[in-house]
Coordinates of C-alpha atoms in Angstrom, one line a residue:
X1 CA -6.4 23.3 14.3
X2 CA -7.9 20.4 16.0
X3 CA -5.4 18.4 18.0
X4 CA -5.0 14.7 17.2
X5 CA -2.7 11.9 18.1
X6 CA -1.7 9.2 15.6
X7 CA -0.7 5.7 16.8
X8 CA 0.5 2.5 15.2
X9 CA 0.2 -1.0 16.7
X10 CA 0.2 -4.6 15.6
X11 CA -2.8 -6.9 15.9
X12 CA -2.4 -8.7 19.3
X13 CA -2.3 -12.4 19.5
X14 CA -4.7 -14.4 21.7
X15 CA -3.2 -15.3 25.1
X16 CA -4.7 -17.5 27.8
X17 CA -5.7 -15.4 30.8
X18 CA -7.2 -16.9 33.9
X19 CA -8.3 -13.6 35.4
X20 CA -11.8 -12.3 34.6
X21 CA -11.9 -9.8 31.7
X22 CA -12.3 -6.1 32.3
X23 CA -14.3 -3.7 30.2
X24 CA -11.4 -2.9 28.0
X25 CA -10.4 -6.5 27.4
X26 CA -14.0 -7.4 26.6
X27 CA -14.1 -4.7 24.0
X28 CA -10.8 -5.8 22.5
X29 CA -12.1 -9.4 22.2
X30 CA -15.3 -8.1 20.6
X31 CA -13.3 -6.2 18.1
X32 CA -10.6 -8.8 17.3
X33 CA -12.4 -12.1 17.6
X34 CA -15.5 -10.8 16.0
X35 CA -18.2 -11.5 18.5
X36 CA -20.3 -9.0 16.7
X37 CA -19.3 -10.3 13.3
X38 CA -23.0 -10.3 12.2
X39 CA -22.9 -6.5 12.4
X40 CA -19.6 -5.9 10.7
X41 CA -20.6 -6.7 7.1
X42 CA -23.3 -4.0 7.2
X43 CA -20.9 -1.5 8.7
X44 CA -18.0 -2.2 6.4
X45 CA -19.2 -3.9 3.2
X46 CA -16.0 -3.3 1.3
X47 CA -13.5 -4.3 4.0
X48 CA -15.1 -7.0 6.2
X49 CA -13.3 -9.8 4.3
X50 CA -9.9 -8.0 4.6
X51 CA -9.9 -7.2 8.3
X52 CA -8.6 -10.6 9.3
X53 CA -5.5 -9.9 7.1
X54 CA -4.5 -6.7 8.9
X55 CA -1.2 -6.9 10.7
X56 CA -0.7 -3.3 11.6
X57 CA -3.2 -0.6 12.4
X58 CA -2.7 3.2 12.1
X59 CA -5.3 5.1 14.1
X60 CA -6.1 8.8 14.3
X61 CA -7.6 9.9 17.7
X62 CA -9.0 13.1 19.0
X63 CA -6.9 14.4 21.9
X64 CA -9.8 16.0 23.8
X65 CA -12.2 13.0 23.7
X66 CA -9.8 10.2 22.9
X67 CA -12.2 8.9 20.3
X68 CA -10.8 7.1 17.2
X69 CA -11.7 9.1 14.0
X70 CA -9.8 7.4 11.1
X71 CA -8.0 4.2 10.7
X72 CA -5.7 2.5 8.2
X73 CA -5.0 -1.3 8.1
X74 CA -1.9 -2.8 6.5
X75 CA -1.2 -6.5 5.7
X76 CA 2.0 -8.4 6.5
X77 CA 3.7 -7.0 3.5
X78 CA 2.9 -3.4 4.4
X79 CA 0.2 -3.0 1.8
X80 CA -2.7 -0.7 2.7
X81 CA -5.8 -2.9 2.5
X82 CA -8.2 -1.0 4.8
X83 CA -9.1 2.7 5.1
X84 CA -12.1 3.8 7.2
X85 CA -14.4 5.6 7.5
X86 CA -14.5 5.5 3.7
X87 CA -17.5 5.6 1.4
X88 CA -20.1 3.2 2.9
X89 CA -17.6 1.8 5.4
X90 CA -18.1 3.2 9.0
X91 CA -15.0 1.8 10.5
X92 CA -13.6 -1.0 12.7
X93 CA -11.9 0.8 15.7
X94 CA -14.0 3.9 15.0
X95 CA -17.1 1.8 15.7
X96 CA -15.7 0.4 18.9
X97 CA -15.7 1.7 22.5
X98 CA -11.9 2.0 23.0
X99 CA -10.4 5.4 23.6
X100 CA -6.9 6.8 23.3
X101 CA -5.9 5.7 26.9
X102 CA -7.4 2.2 26.3
X103 CA -5.2 1.8 23.2
X104 CA -2.1 2.8 25.0
X105 CA -2.9 0.5 28.0
X106 CA -3.9 -2.5 26.0
X107 CA -1.6 -2.5 23.0
X108 CA 2.1 -1.8 22.3
X109 CA 1.5 1.5 20.5
X110 CA 4.0 3.9 19.0
X111 CA 3.2 7.4 17.9
X112 CA 3.6 8.5 14.3
X113 CA 3.4 11.9 12.7
X114 CA 0.4 13.5 11.1
X115 CA 2.2 13.7 7.8
X116 CA 3.0 10.0 7.8
X117 CA -0.6 9.1 8.5
X118 CA -1.9 11.6 5.8
X119 CA 0.5 10.2 3.2
X120 CA -0.8 6.7 3.8
X121 CA -4.4 7.9 3.8
X122 CA -4.0 9.7 0.5
X123 CA -2.2 6.7 -1.1
X124 CA -5.2 4.4 -0.8
X125 CA -7.3 4.6 -3.9
X126 CA -4.5 6.2 -5.9
X127 CA -2.3 3.2 -6.1
X128 CA -2.3 -0.1 -8.0
X129 CA -0.1 -3.1 -7.9
X130 CA 2.9 -2.9 -10.3
X131 CA 5.6 -5.4 -11.0
X132 CA 8.6 -5.0 -13.3
X133 CA 12.2 -6.1 -13.9
X134 CA 14.9 -3.5 -14.4
X135 CA 18.4 -3.8 -15.9
X136 CA 19.0 -0.1 -16.3
X137 CA 18.6 2.0 -13.1
X138 CA 20.5 4.4 -10.8
X139 CA 20.6 4.2 -7.0
X140 CA 20.4 7.3 -4.9
X141 CA 20.6 7.9 -1.2
X142 CA 19.2 10.2 1.4
X143 CA 20.3 10.9 4.9
X144 CA 16.8 10.9 6.4
X145 CA 16.0 8.2 9.1
X146 CA 19.6 7.0 9.1
X147 CA 19.9 7.0 5.3
X148 CA 17.8 5.3 2.7
X149 CA 18.6 4.0 -0.8
X150 CA 16.1 4.4 -3.6
X151 CA 16.1 3.8 -7.4
X152 CA 15.6 6.1 -10.3
X153 CA 14.7 4.4 -13.6
X154 CA 12.4 4.5 -16.6
X155 CA 9.6 2.0 -17.2
X156 CA 6.8 1.3 -19.7
X157 CA 3.6 2.3 -18.0
X158 CA 0.3 2.3 -19.9
X159 CA 2.0 2.5 -23.3
X160 CA 4.4 5.3 -22.3
X161 CA 8.0 5.5 -21.2
X162 CA 7.9 7.2 -17.8
X163 CA 10.5 8.1 -15.2
X164 CA 9.9 6.4 -11.8
X165 CA 11.2 6.8 -8.3
X166 CA 11.2 3.5 -6.3
X167 CA 11.1 3.4 -2.5
X168 CA 11.7 0.2 -0.6
X169 CA 9.9 -1.1 2.5
X170 CA 12.8 -2.9 4.0
X171 CA 16.4 -1.6 4.5
X172 CA 17.6 -5.1 3.8
X173 CA 16.3 -4.8 0.2
X174 CA 18.0 -1.3 -0.1
X175 CA 21.4 -2.9 0.8
X176 CA 21.0 -5.7 -1.7
X177 CA 20.3 -3.5 -4.7
X178 CA 23.7 -1.8 -4.5
X179 CA 25.3 -5.1 -5.8
X180 CA 22.7 -6.1 -8.3
X181 CA 22.8 -5.6 -12.1
X182 CA 19.1 -6.6 -12.5
X183 CA 16.2 -6.1 -10.0
X184 CA 12.8 -7.6 -10.0
X185 CA 10.4 -5.6 -7.9
X186 CA 6.8 -5.2 -6.9
X187 CA 5.0 -2.4 -5.1
X188 CA 2.2 0.2 -5.2
X189 CA 2.5 2.7 -8.1
X190 CA 1.2 6.2 -7.8
X191 CA 0.6 8.3 -11.0
X192 CA 0.1 12.0 -10.3
X193 CA 0.0 12.9 -14.0
X194 CA 2.1 12.8 -17.2
X195 CA 4.1 15.8 -16.1
X196 CA 5.2 14.1 -12.9
X197 CA 7.5 11.1 -12.3
X198 CA 5.8 7.9 -11.2
X199 CA 6.4 6.7 -7.6
X200 CA 6.5 3.1 -6.4
X201 CA 5.9 2.7 -2.7
X202 CA 5.9 -0.3 -0.4
X203 CA 8.4 -1.9 -2.8
X204 CA 9.6 -5.5 -2.3
X205 CA 12.7 -7.0 -4.0
X206 CA 11.8 -10.2 -5.7
X207 CA 15.2 -11.4 -6.8
X208 CA 15.8 -15.0 -5.8

């Protein structure tokens, strides 16, 4: 199997730097500030208007060459808004000159697992926004990653009563739901078919 590395990093903020820019920094500026913005609409017609809203990038890179191969962009709420290469969209980082070592040197990167990247990749296109209010639900817990709390419930979805499993983005929301009798939530719903439970990812608690 081809060996790859998966990294995650936040979009860097502009900082004043009195020293001359090197090759890497010039490439970063070109990518982030958009010096070549006249090219981007042709390269990424579906996502050009969304790139400025990306807060976190997940990038797959080839270990041997260091070249970016796939990328996922998330907004400040953790929603997947960019996935490239995809259809007629060639890519943002995949169409840049940065390599694996450049990313590690220039950004505060952290490695993520292949499974995590693939899960996010597969979610795009299968999800849709879903918001609901629940008064009847059960909370369950798992020991993974220090323990997570999730919700089991039934919701009306496209004219049918369906079971749903709800996973929260923030642990602070998980802690709050234990003491609530009613929850208002919004997330990305995934429907794998009538024989499967619905799943709600990237869920936010909207209770005031």
